[in-house]
Every structure is written in C-alpha cells, then in structure tokens.
Short mmCIF file of C-alpha atoms and ligand atoms in Angstrom, two decimals:
data_model
loop_
_atom_site.label_atom_id
_atom_site.label_comp_id
_atom_site.label_asym_id
_atom_site.label_seq_id
_atom_site.Cartn_x
_atom_site.Cartn_y
_atom_site.Cartn_z
CA MET A 1 144.93 143.08 -33.71
CA VAL A 2 147.67 141.88 -32.16
CA GLY A 3 147.84 138.42 -30.25
CA ASP A 4 148.58 139.76 -26.83
CA ASP A 5 146.86 142.93 -27.19
CA PRO A 6 145.70 143.80 -23.62
CA ARG A 7 142.51 144.51 -24.59
CA ARG A 8 141.45 141.12 -25.38
CA PHE A 9 141.30 141.00 -21.72
CA ILE A 10 138.34 143.78 -21.15
CA PRO A 11 135.43 141.70 -19.77
CA SER A 12 132.11 141.52 -22.32
CA THR A 13 128.59 143.77 -21.67
CA ALA A 14 127.21 139.79 -21.28
CA ALA A 15 129.91 138.82 -18.95
CA LEU A 16 129.09 142.37 -16.68
CA LEU A 17 125.78 142.04 -16.81
CA ALA A 18 125.74 138.56 -15.28
CA HIS A 19 127.26 139.75 -12.25
CA PRO A 20 125.08 139.16 -9.55
CA ARG A 21 125.81 143.05 -8.06
CA VAL A 22 125.05 144.65 -11.61
CA ARG A 23 121.49 142.26 -11.72
CA SER A 24 120.62 143.45 -8.06
CA ALA A 25 121.67 147.12 -9.06
CA ALA A 26 118.25 149.72 -8.39
CA LEU A 27 119.08 151.20 -11.47
CA SER A 28 117.50 151.58 -14.73
CA GLN A 29 118.56 149.20 -17.74
CA HIS A 30 120.23 152.12 -19.71
CA VAL A 31 122.18 153.84 -16.41
CA ILE A 32 123.39 150.48 -16.50
CA ASP A 33 124.66 149.88 -19.71
CA GLN A 34 126.16 153.90 -20.14
CA THR A 35 128.05 152.75 -16.71
CA ILE A 36 128.87 149.23 -18.37
CA HIS A 37 130.24 151.14 -21.83
CA ARG A 38 132.23 154.10 -20.00
CA ALA A 39 134.60 151.97 -18.13
CA GLN A 40 135.12 149.70 -21.34
CA GLU A 41 135.59 152.83 -23.48
CA ARG A 42 138.19 153.85 -20.44
CA ALA A 43 140.02 150.14 -20.95
CA ARG A 44 139.88 150.76 -24.70
CA ARG A 45 141.94 153.95 -24.80
CA GLY A 46 144.34 152.54 -22.71
CA GLU A 47 143.28 154.68 -19.24
CA LEU A 48 142.04 151.84 -17.10
CA PRO A 49 143.88 148.32 -16.97
CA PRO A 50 141.07 145.67 -18.29
CA GLY A 51 141.21 143.64 -14.83
CA GLN A 52 139.71 146.91 -13.50
CA VAL A 53 137.28 147.59 -15.39
CA GLU A 54 134.63 145.06 -13.57
CA ALA A 55 135.50 146.29 -10.05
CA GLU A 56 134.92 150.26 -11.70
CA VAL A 57 131.90 149.02 -12.82
CA LEU A 58 130.66 147.87 -9.32
CA ALA A 59 132.14 151.19 -7.89
CA ARG A 60 130.03 153.29 -10.00
CA LEU A 61 127.00 151.38 -9.53
CA ASP A 62 127.37 151.49 -5.70
CA SER A 63 127.95 154.85 -5.49
CA ALA A 64 125.38 156.31 -8.61
CA ARG A 65 122.25 157.46 -7.26
CA PRO A 66 118.92 157.27 -9.06
CA SER A 67 118.40 161.30 -8.24
CA SER A 68 121.44 163.49 -8.28
CA MET A 69 119.89 166.16 -6.52
CA ARG A 70 122.03 166.35 -3.12
CA PRO A 71 120.86 168.08 0.03
CA VAL A 72 123.40 170.85 0.94
CA ILE A 73 123.69 173.01 4.37
CA ASN A 74 122.75 176.53 4.07
CA ALA A 75 125.58 178.48 6.02
CA THR A 76 124.62 181.82 3.78
CA GLY A 77 122.28 183.67 6.11
CA VAL A 78 119.64 184.09 2.98
CA VAL A 79 117.19 181.98 4.57
CA VAL A 80 114.78 181.43 1.22
CA HIS A 81 117.80 181.34 -0.74
CA THR A 82 116.29 180.41 -4.38
CA ASN A 83 119.55 178.73 -5.63
CA LEU A 84 118.91 176.03 -3.12
CA GLY A 85 115.20 175.24 -3.59
CA ARG A 86 114.17 178.52 -1.26
CA ALA A 87 112.05 177.09 1.67
CA PRO A 88 113.31 173.81 3.50
CA LEU A 89 110.11 171.86 4.41
CA SER A 90 109.26 170.86 8.14
CA ALA A 91 109.36 167.91 9.30
CA ALA A 92 105.67 167.48 9.21
CA ALA A 93 105.77 168.23 5.83
CA ARG A 94 108.26 165.90 4.37
CA ASP A 95 106.34 163.05 6.38
CA ALA A 96 102.96 164.17 4.74
CA ILE A 97 104.94 164.44 1.11
CA VAL A 98 105.96 160.75 1.92
CA ASP A 99 102.35 159.57 3.05
CA ALA A 100 101.12 160.90 -0.07
CA SER A 101 103.53 159.43 -2.57
CA GLY A 102 101.50 156.34 -3.11
CA TYR A 103 97.86 155.68 -3.24
CA VAL A 104 95.93 158.27 -1.42
CA ASP A 105 92.44 159.87 -1.13
CA VAL A 106 93.56 163.24 -2.96
CA GLU A 107 90.19 163.22 -4.94
CA MET A 108 88.34 160.62 -2.74
CA ASP A 109 85.65 161.22 0.32
CA LEU A 110 86.44 157.63 1.95
CA GLU A 111 82.24 158.04 3.89
CA THR A 112 80.73 157.94 0.56
CA GLY A 113 83.30 156.36 -1.82
CA ARG A 114 82.69 159.14 -4.44
CA ARG A 115 84.92 162.04 -5.97
CA SER A 116 85.44 164.67 -3.60
CA ARG A 117 86.92 168.11 -4.25
CA ARG A 118 90.34 167.97 -5.08
CA GLY A 119 92.88 169.52 -2.41
CA ALA A 120 89.92 170.56 -0.37
CA SER A 121 92.11 169.86 3.09
CA ALA A 122 94.42 172.09 1.67
CA ARG A 123 92.18 174.50 0.99
CA SER A 124 90.66 174.30 4.55
CA ALA A 125 93.93 174.74 6.10
CA LEU A 126 94.42 177.96 4.18
CA LEU A 127 91.14 179.35 5.03
CA ALA A 128 91.59 178.65 8.73
CA ALA A 129 95.02 180.35 8.96
CA CYS A 130 93.63 183.25 6.95
CA PRO A 131 90.21 184.38 8.34
CA PRO A 132 89.50 187.14 6.27
CA ALA A 133 89.69 185.24 2.95
CA GLU A 134 86.07 183.57 1.72
CA ASP A 135 88.04 181.14 -0.67
CA ALA A 136 91.56 179.88 -1.70
CA LEU A 137 93.06 178.47 -5.12
CA ILE A 138 96.39 176.62 -5.13
CA VAL A 139 98.10 176.18 -8.05
CA ASN A 140 102.03 175.35 -9.32
CA ASN A 141 103.77 178.89 -8.39
CA GLY A 142 103.45 182.34 -7.75
CA ALA A 143 103.63 183.22 -11.39
CA ALA A 144 101.17 180.79 -12.84
CA ALA A 145 98.57 182.16 -10.31
CA LEU A 146 99.71 185.59 -11.45
CA ALA A 147 98.82 184.91 -15.08
CA LEU A 148 95.86 182.68 -14.13
CA ALA A 149 94.65 186.10 -12.35
CA CYS A 150 94.85 188.17 -15.30
CA ALA A 151 93.71 185.34 -17.75
CA ALA A 152 90.25 184.83 -15.50
CA LEU A 153 89.85 188.59 -14.62
CA VAL A 154 90.37 190.67 -17.25
CA GLY A 155 91.14 188.51 -20.17
CA ARG A 156 92.02 190.76 -23.21
CA GLY A 157 91.37 193.52 -21.55
CA ILE A 158 93.20 196.17 -18.75
CA VAL A 159 95.64 195.75 -16.07
CA VAL A 160 96.20 198.83 -14.30
CA ILE A 161 99.40 198.91 -13.12
CA SER A 162 101.59 201.54 -11.20
CA ARG A 163 105.05 202.29 -13.28
CA GLY A 164 106.74 201.82 -10.13
CA GLU A 165 105.92 197.96 -10.09
CA LEU A 166 106.98 196.59 -13.21
CA VAL A 167 109.18 194.85 -11.75
CA GLU A 168 111.97 192.13 -13.21
CA ILE A 169 112.09 189.31 -10.19
CA GLY A 170 114.21 186.29 -11.33
CA ALA A 171 116.59 186.06 -14.14
CA GLY A 172 114.41 187.19 -17.16
CA PHE A 173 111.00 186.60 -14.58
CA ARG A 174 109.65 189.85 -15.73
CA LEU A 175 106.46 190.66 -14.49
CA PRO A 176 104.74 192.68 -17.45
CA GLU A 177 105.72 190.42 -19.83
CA LEU A 178 104.11 187.57 -17.91
CA ILE A 179 100.78 189.70 -17.28
CA GLU A 180 100.78 190.23 -21.65
CA SER A 181 101.32 186.67 -22.15
CA ALA A 182 98.06 186.21 -20.39
CA GLY A 183 96.60 188.30 -23.40
CA ALA A 184 96.24 191.10 -21.32
CA GLN A 185 97.31 194.70 -21.74
CA LEU A 186 99.20 196.45 -19.20
CA LEU A 187 97.89 200.55 -18.70
CA GLU A 188 100.91 202.12 -16.38
CA VAL A 189 100.10 204.86 -13.96
CA GLY A 190 102.28 207.33 -12.11
CA THR A 191 106.26 207.60 -12.43
CA THR A 192 109.07 205.01 -11.23
CA ASN A 193 109.10 206.83 -7.92
CA ARG A 194 105.70 207.94 -7.59
CA THR A 195 102.53 207.51 -7.64
CA HIS A 196 99.31 208.42 -6.33
CA ILE A 197 96.25 207.42 -6.05
CA THR A 198 94.82 210.54 -8.10
CA ASP A 199 96.96 208.75 -11.11
CA TYR A 200 94.50 205.37 -10.57
CA ALA A 201 91.98 207.23 -10.53
CA ARG A 202 92.53 209.74 -13.97
CA ALA A 203 93.72 205.98 -15.52
CA LEU A 204 90.31 204.39 -14.43
CA GLY A 205 88.52 207.15 -15.82
CA ARG A 206 89.84 206.77 -19.00
CA ILE A 207 89.07 203.06 -19.47
CA PRO A 208 85.83 202.54 -21.89
CA GLU A 209 82.79 201.81 -20.20
CA GLY A 210 82.60 197.65 -20.28
CA THR A 211 86.27 196.79 -21.15
CA PRO A 212 87.45 193.85 -18.63
CA ALA A 213 89.84 195.46 -16.49
CA CYS A 214 91.06 195.12 -12.98
CA VAL A 215 93.53 197.03 -10.51
CA LEU A 216 96.92 195.34 -9.72
CA LYS A 217 99.36 196.20 -6.88
CA VAL A 218 102.26 194.43 -7.29
CA HIS A 219 105.41 193.79 -4.21
CA PRO A 220 108.34 195.47 -5.74
CA SER A 221 110.12 191.99 -4.35
CA ASN A 222 113.95 192.65 -5.21
CA TYR A 223 114.74 196.58 -4.83
CA ARG A 224 113.22 199.32 -3.35
CA ILE A 225 113.05 202.85 -4.48
CA SER A 226 114.36 204.77 -1.42
CA GLY A 227 114.26 209.00 -1.36
CA PHE A 228 111.46 210.83 -3.06
CA THR A 229 108.59 208.04 -3.32
CA ALA A 230 105.05 207.90 -3.06
CA GLY A 231 102.58 205.24 -3.39
CA ALA A 232 98.63 204.15 -2.84
CA THR A 233 97.72 201.55 -0.11
CA VAL A 234 95.66 199.02 -0.47
CA ALA A 235 92.72 200.70 1.19
CA GLU A 236 92.98 203.77 -0.70
CA LEU A 237 92.66 201.19 -3.75
CA SER A 238 89.99 198.98 -2.99
CA GLU A 239 87.74 201.86 -2.35
CA LEU A 240 88.91 203.45 -5.44
CA SER A 241 88.19 200.39 -7.46
CA LYS A 242 84.82 199.30 -5.91
CA HIS A 243 83.52 202.58 -7.18
CA HIS A 244 84.51 202.00 -10.50
CA GLY A 245 83.17 197.80 -10.00
CA LEU A 246 86.14 196.84 -10.81
CA PRO A 247 88.51 193.99 -8.99
CA LEU A 248 91.84 194.70 -6.71
CA VAL A 249 94.34 192.20 -7.53
CA ALA A 250 97.69 192.37 -5.04
CA ASP A 251 100.76 190.58 -5.68
CA ILE A 252 102.28 190.54 -2.15
CA GLY A 253 104.80 187.71 -3.16
CA SER A 254 106.46 186.40 0.09
CA GLY A 255 103.37 184.18 2.05
CA LEU A 256 103.21 185.64 5.29
CA LEU A 257 99.73 184.49 6.58
CA THR A 258 99.41 187.30 9.12
CA HIS A 259 101.91 190.66 10.32
CA GLU A 260 104.96 189.21 10.91
CA PRO A 261 106.23 192.15 13.74
CA ALA A 262 110.19 190.85 12.58
CA LEU A 263 109.54 192.39 9.35
CA PRO A 264 107.43 195.51 10.12
CA GLU A 265 106.94 196.42 6.18
CA GLU A 266 106.01 193.25 4.87
CA PRO A 267 102.83 192.91 3.62
CA ASP A 268 100.57 189.59 4.72
CA LEU A 269 97.92 187.94 2.56
CA SER A 270 95.35 188.86 5.90
CA THR A 271 95.75 192.21 6.55
CA THR A 272 96.00 192.98 2.30
CA LEU A 273 92.50 191.24 2.56
CA SER A 274 91.06 193.08 5.09
CA ASP A 275 92.31 196.45 3.62
CA GLY A 276 90.08 195.26 0.88
CA ALA A 277 91.92 193.22 -1.81
CA ASP A 278 89.39 191.02 -3.56
CA LEU A 279 92.33 188.63 -4.49
CA VAL A 280 95.44 188.30 -3.18
CA ILE A 281 98.40 186.38 -4.64
CA ALA A 282 101.82 184.86 -3.01
CA SER A 283 103.99 182.14 -3.20
CA GLY A 284 104.05 179.07 -1.00
CA ASP A 285 108.05 178.35 -0.46
CA LYS A 286 108.79 181.84 0.36
CA LEU A 287 108.47 183.21 3.86
CA LEU A 288 105.20 180.95 4.49
CA GLY A 289 107.80 178.11 4.52
CA GLY A 290 106.22 175.14 2.56
CA PRO A 291 106.30 173.43 -1.10
CA GLN A 292 106.44 175.51 -4.23
CA ALA A 293 102.55 176.94 -4.87
CA GLY A 294 100.86 179.55 -6.06
CA LEU A 295 98.44 181.08 -3.67
CA LEU A 296 94.95 183.11 -4.44
CA LEU A 297 92.73 183.83 -1.74
CA GLY A 298 89.92 186.48 -1.87
CA SER A 299 86.03 186.34 -2.37
CA SER A 300 83.99 183.51 -2.90
CA ALA A 301 83.12 185.32 -6.70
CA VAL A 302 86.62 185.81 -7.55
CA ILE A 303 88.05 182.54 -6.63
CA SER A 304 84.80 180.70 -8.20
CA GLN A 305 85.61 182.68 -11.21
CA LEU A 306 89.91 181.87 -11.18
CA SER A 307 88.55 177.78 -10.44
CA ALA A 308 86.17 177.86 -13.49
CA HIS A 309 88.75 179.22 -15.96
CA PRO A 310 90.57 176.20 -18.02
CA MET A 311 93.85 177.62 -17.66
CA ALA A 312 93.25 176.78 -14.26
CA ARG A 313 93.51 172.82 -14.88
CA ALA A 314 96.80 173.39 -16.65
CA MET A 315 98.36 174.64 -13.37
CA ARG A 316 96.97 172.08 -11.42
CA THR A 317 98.65 171.01 -8.09
CA ASP A 318 100.38 168.33 -7.63
CA LYS A 319 99.16 165.73 -4.58
CA LEU A 320 102.76 165.89 -2.88
CA THR A 321 102.04 169.68 -2.87
CA LEU A 322 98.72 169.49 -1.72
CA ALA A 323 99.75 167.17 1.06
CA ALA A 324 102.91 169.52 1.98
CA MET A 325 101.21 172.89 2.06
CA GLU A 326 98.55 171.07 4.51
CA ALA A 327 100.90 170.04 6.97
CA THR A 328 102.87 173.19 6.31
CA LEU A 329 100.08 175.03 7.85
CA ASN A 330 98.95 172.10 10.35
CA GLY A 331 101.95 171.15 11.49
CA GLY A 332 103.79 174.21 13.73
CA ARG A 333 106.36 176.23 13.25
CA THR A 334 108.55 175.66 10.12
CA PRO A 335 112.57 175.98 9.44
CA VAL A 336 111.87 179.27 7.83
CA SER A 337 110.49 180.90 10.74
CA ASP A 338 112.91 179.23 13.04
CA ALA A 339 115.58 181.14 10.98
CA LEU A 340 113.94 184.29 10.55
CA HIS A 341 113.58 183.92 14.62
CA ALA A 342 117.01 182.60 15.41
CA ASP A 343 117.90 184.23 18.54
CA PRO A 344 121.01 186.97 18.07
CA GLU A 345 122.60 185.71 21.76
CA GLU A 346 121.85 181.99 20.42
CA LEU A 347 123.54 182.18 17.13
CA ARG A 348 126.79 184.35 18.98
CA ARG A 349 126.85 181.55 21.18
CA ARG A 350 127.33 178.50 18.38
CA THR A 351 129.19 180.97 16.30
CA GLU A 352 132.00 181.64 18.85
CA GLY A 353 131.94 177.69 19.87
CA MET A 354 132.85 176.63 16.09
CA ALA A 355 135.23 179.92 15.77
CA GLU A 356 137.14 178.71 18.72
CA SER A 357 137.43 175.16 17.88
CA LEU A 358 138.52 176.44 14.35
CA ASP A 359 141.09 179.36 15.92
CA ALA A 360 139.10 181.48 13.46
CA ARG A 361 137.35 184.88 14.30
CA THR A 362 133.30 185.63 14.94
CA VAL A 363 132.18 188.65 12.67
CA PRO A 364 128.91 190.84 13.03
CA HIS A 365 127.22 189.52 10.19
CA ASP A 366 123.66 190.71 8.68
CA GLY A 367 121.52 187.35 7.43
CA ARG A 368 118.75 188.54 4.74
CA VAL A 369 115.62 186.82 4.25
CA GLY A 370 116.03 186.58 0.08
CA GLY A 371 113.24 185.00 -2.47
CA GLY A 372 112.48 188.68 -3.09
CA GLY A 373 110.96 189.19 0.56
CA ALA A 374 112.11 192.12 2.58
CA PRO A 375 114.55 193.42 0.17
CA GLU A 376 117.72 195.35 2.12
CA PHE A 377 116.29 194.61 5.52
CA PRO A 378 119.23 193.17 7.70
CA LEU A 379 118.57 189.93 10.03
CA PRO A 380 121.82 190.91 12.60
CA GLY A 381 123.75 188.00 13.71
CA TRP A 382 127.06 186.89 13.22
CA ALA A 383 129.64 184.31 11.22
CA VAL A 384 132.81 182.42 11.44
CA GLN A 385 135.13 184.13 8.86
CA LEU A 386 137.53 182.09 7.05
CA PRO A 387 139.97 182.81 4.20
CA GLN A 388 138.35 183.17 1.19
CA ALA A 389 139.57 180.46 -0.58
CA ALA A 390 137.54 178.07 2.03
CA ALA A 391 134.17 178.35 0.25
CA SER A 392 134.92 176.52 -2.77
CA LEU A 393 136.31 173.48 -0.27
CA LEU A 394 133.39 173.48 1.75
CA ARG A 395 131.12 173.07 -1.77
CA ARG A 396 133.25 170.02 -2.25
CA HIS A 397 132.60 168.71 0.95
CA GLU A 398 129.96 165.70 1.69
CA PRO A 399 127.55 167.02 2.30
CA PRO A 400 128.36 170.39 1.09
CA VAL A 401 128.53 173.68 3.10
CA LEU A 402 127.30 176.84 1.35
CA ALA A 403 128.54 179.44 2.93
CA ARG A 404 128.73 183.24 2.12
CA THR A 405 131.45 185.10 0.22
CA HIS A 406 132.20 188.86 0.80
CA ASP A 407 135.28 190.95 0.79
CA LYS A 408 137.58 188.65 0.16
CA THR A 409 136.60 186.21 3.35
CA CYS A 410 134.69 183.60 3.66
CA LEU A 411 131.46 183.50 6.00
CA ILE A 412 130.12 180.67 7.79
CA ASP A 413 126.52 181.80 9.06
CA LEU A 414 124.75 179.59 11.39
CA ARG A 415 120.82 181.44 10.95
CA CYS A 416 120.03 178.73 8.74
CA VAL A 417 121.96 175.62 9.54
CA PRO A 418 119.98 173.55 11.65
CA PRO A 419 121.62 172.82 15.59
CA GLY A 420 122.23 169.49 14.84
CA ASP A 421 124.07 170.01 12.02
CA ASP A 422 127.02 171.92 13.68
CA PRO A 423 129.42 169.32 14.22
CA THR A 424 129.27 168.46 10.22
CA VAL A 425 129.79 171.72 9.55
CA LEU A 426 132.21 172.16 12.09
CA GLU A 427 134.18 169.01 10.79
CA ALA A 428 133.88 170.29 6.84
CA ALA A 429 135.90 173.83 8.03
CA ARG A 430 138.27 172.04 9.57
CA TRP A 431 138.52 170.08 6.77
CA ALA A 432 138.90 172.95 4.39
CA LEU A 433 141.38 174.35 6.50
CA GLU A 434 143.74 171.44 6.66
CA GLU A 435 143.21 171.14 2.58
CA LEU A 436 144.46 174.48 2.43
CA SER A 437 147.34 174.99 4.59
CA SER A 438 148.54 171.71 3.26
CA ALA A 439 148.67 173.37 -0.34
CA ARG A 440 150.41 176.14 1.19
CA GLY A 441 152.32 173.72 2.53
CA SER A 442 153.68 172.25 -0.92
CA ASP A 443 153.59 175.40 -2.56
CA ALA A 444 156.72 176.68 -0.08
C1 PLP B 1 108.45 185.69 -6.50
C2 PLP B 1 107.36 186.28 -6.73
C3 PLP B 1 106.46 185.56 -7.63
C4 PLP B 1 106.80 184.36 -8.61
O1 PLP B 1 106.28 183.71 -7.49
P1 PLP B 1 107.09 182.19 -8.12
O2 PLP B 1 106.47 181.45 -6.96
O3 PLP B 1 108.46 182.13 -8.01
O4 PLP B 1 106.55 181.96 -9.29
C5 PLP B 1 105.58 187.00 -8.31
N1 PLP B 1 105.39 188.06 -7.68
C6 PLP B 1 106.47 188.53 -6.66
C7 PLP B 1 106.00 189.78 -5.88
C8 PLP B 1 107.20 187.77 -6.01
O5 PLP B 1 108.43 187.99 -5.61
#
C-alpha cells in the first residue's frame, strides 16, 4: 500500500461504533456491525469516498427498520388478498394485539389467582357469534385445523370425500396430500363433476365395521365446476353419516359466521352446523376478517376429542392471535366487511373524483372476494384507468400502492382502500404519471 492511498482514511470500526448516534441506534449489534462493514467495503472498492463512510453508516442506520415488512395500500379490488396478508385487522383487533403483547392474563384467572383455560374468552366470543356451536377450538390456521380433525377423528382410518373436492388450494397446498400426511386414507366417491348421495351411501356400506372413519365435505375454494354438476348437501350427508354412526366434517374455507346476503352461495359456520355437520372448519383471516387462525366449531364430544389429541398442543394459538380474534368478534365491523359491502355509488364518486384530478378515465371494474371465497363472484365497482407502466411505479412509491394490471392497463380500485387513504393514492398516481411523462420526454 502506498503512503497516500486514500483507503488509509476509511474510519475504523471502533471509531464508527463509538459515534453517539451509532451507540444509540435501536438495532441489534449484528445489524450495526454489518452496516459498518458494508460501508467500509464500498470505500475499499472505491465506490464511496472514505470521508463519506461515517455519513453513509448514519444514514443507513437511520433508515433501517427492525422489521422489513412494509404496510401497503391494496388498490387491487381483491378483498382477501393472499399476497398482501389476507384480512386487514379492525382497529379493535390491532389495539388488542398491542395490549396482549406484554404480560397478559391469557391463562390466569385474576379472581382466584389460579391457572385458567387458555383462550377461554376468544372461545366464548366465537360461541356467542355462532349459536349452533356447542364448543369451539382455535388453532394456527385452516390447514392445521383440518389435519387435527383427521388425526383425532380417524387416525389411520378412512376419510370419505367426493372426487370433485380433491382440490389444490394455494401454490402446492393439496388438500388430499394434507389429509394423507395426517395418517388417514382417502376413500374417493363420485366423479369430478357429479357426486350423488347414493355414491356416499355405497362407499359407507363398504367400510368394515369398527374402522374409524368420517365423511368430509370441502368447499372447492378457488375454482368452480359449472354445467352438468351435482353434489350432496350437508343435510343429506348428515342424515347418512348419522345412520352409519360416523361424524360429518365440513371444511367451509372462508369463515363467514352467518349467511351473508352479499355472497348468496358462500357457506357459513352457523348454517352448516344447523344443517347437521358435527364439525365445521374455517380460516380466521378470510371473510371473518380476523387474524390467521383455524377455527373448529361443533359438538362438545367432537371438540373434546380434538382438544385431547397431542397434535392440538403443537398447533396452539399465540396470545396475540387469541386477543385479535376475540376483538374481531366483539369489536363491530371489520375492514373486510366494509370492503365487501362498499356502496357502488360511493365507490363511483371517489373513483371519478380521483380520475378527474389525474385527467384519467373511470371504468367499471369488478372486485373479488379472494382467498378462495366465492370464486368468480363479481363485486361490481369502478377503477381509475392508467397506463400499464404506472403499476410498477406505484409499487415503488412510499407507501407502496398495489394496483391491478389487466388488458395492458393499470387499474386502481378503491374498494379496499380506506377513504382516508384516497389522498395518498392520488399523490402516488400523480407521481407515477409524472415519472412516465418525464421518461417519455427524455426518450424523445
Ligand atoms: C383456505 C382454505 C384452507 C386452508 O386454510 P389456511 O387458513 O390457509 O391454512 C383449507 N380449506 C379450504 C376449503 C380453504 O379455502
């Protein structure tokens, strides 16, 4: 190294660590060390003047956040958007999570000072919201709930299921594979498009006496078979299962508590139980609008059998989830319900206002339920239409705005945008359009 090599002036690690702003950074030591090391490396490679290393380190530490997950604005029109974390929580649920994040009486009766049943209040809230259920159990997600139901009710026995319900739900999540991985064997009945109650009756007649078994009905979620189709109802299956002394399990997917007139064909927990299912399974973070959870509701006998299974402990719900679930159930309307019931006239007024400010077009646009709920069911509304290239710019805005790209256009749908965020979306769209026009200007 020659004497006047500028790399001699790169500040040492010890000097940088001693800087008061580095010492007071609310970040782990390994994050700070890595930040310092990277800035020094850039200076050694000649990418950064040695005199700027300290400023670079301070700037990086200022902008570093302990968690990198960023809040985004959902302007896609898809209410339960899997890639955006499914259900956004209500204010009540968010507050409950903050309250539960310290020490909390999740398993303690403050009257007696004794240990209490974990999550008893979330369970009570669920039972109050779904009167036909005798008992309930909450686990980590819908897939866990289904695996537990199969393991606890049939073990290595038989799960009877229609061929039309052997579905793949998310990327790589195949329901039949989950059931088999829990140890059970599938007994497939009917055909892809048509399964009759007589198909189930024949199958149940073939199960050897004493073999543990259940009948499983699954909401096909992400797809729909139309045309020449047939299926058995929960009421029909309940009568048949009872006759054979076997439990009927229904995985309804989305977790509506009661019938939702806006989604006339979507199953709900209360109706499915009233129609005779012994156990109903649903997710907490789809149409229920709560935190990620697997809900199991049904008869006392079935729920006790599930709670007693060792696997139930491996799927035990976190205190934050229990707090958010109870608050979702007791705390009034949820953002999911608001988005589902958004008034089309109000959406039109907001959309036209934004389009006018941007000198853009307002076009009719159907939102979707998403998350496997009510597949293909349109939620009529409106969108601001921008050039397709605006979409990637909107994603890079702070906060990022996620729009829908369709037919070589970028569509901003305000259904899932809280009205208070409209000015932010407008500002992002304006910025994106300016970037596009200045890019065009420099091309010319
Ligand atoms: C979404 C869904 C599941 C899986 O639930 P997760 O909460 O995502 O684990 C299972 N069954 C059906 C029918 C679903 O729609």
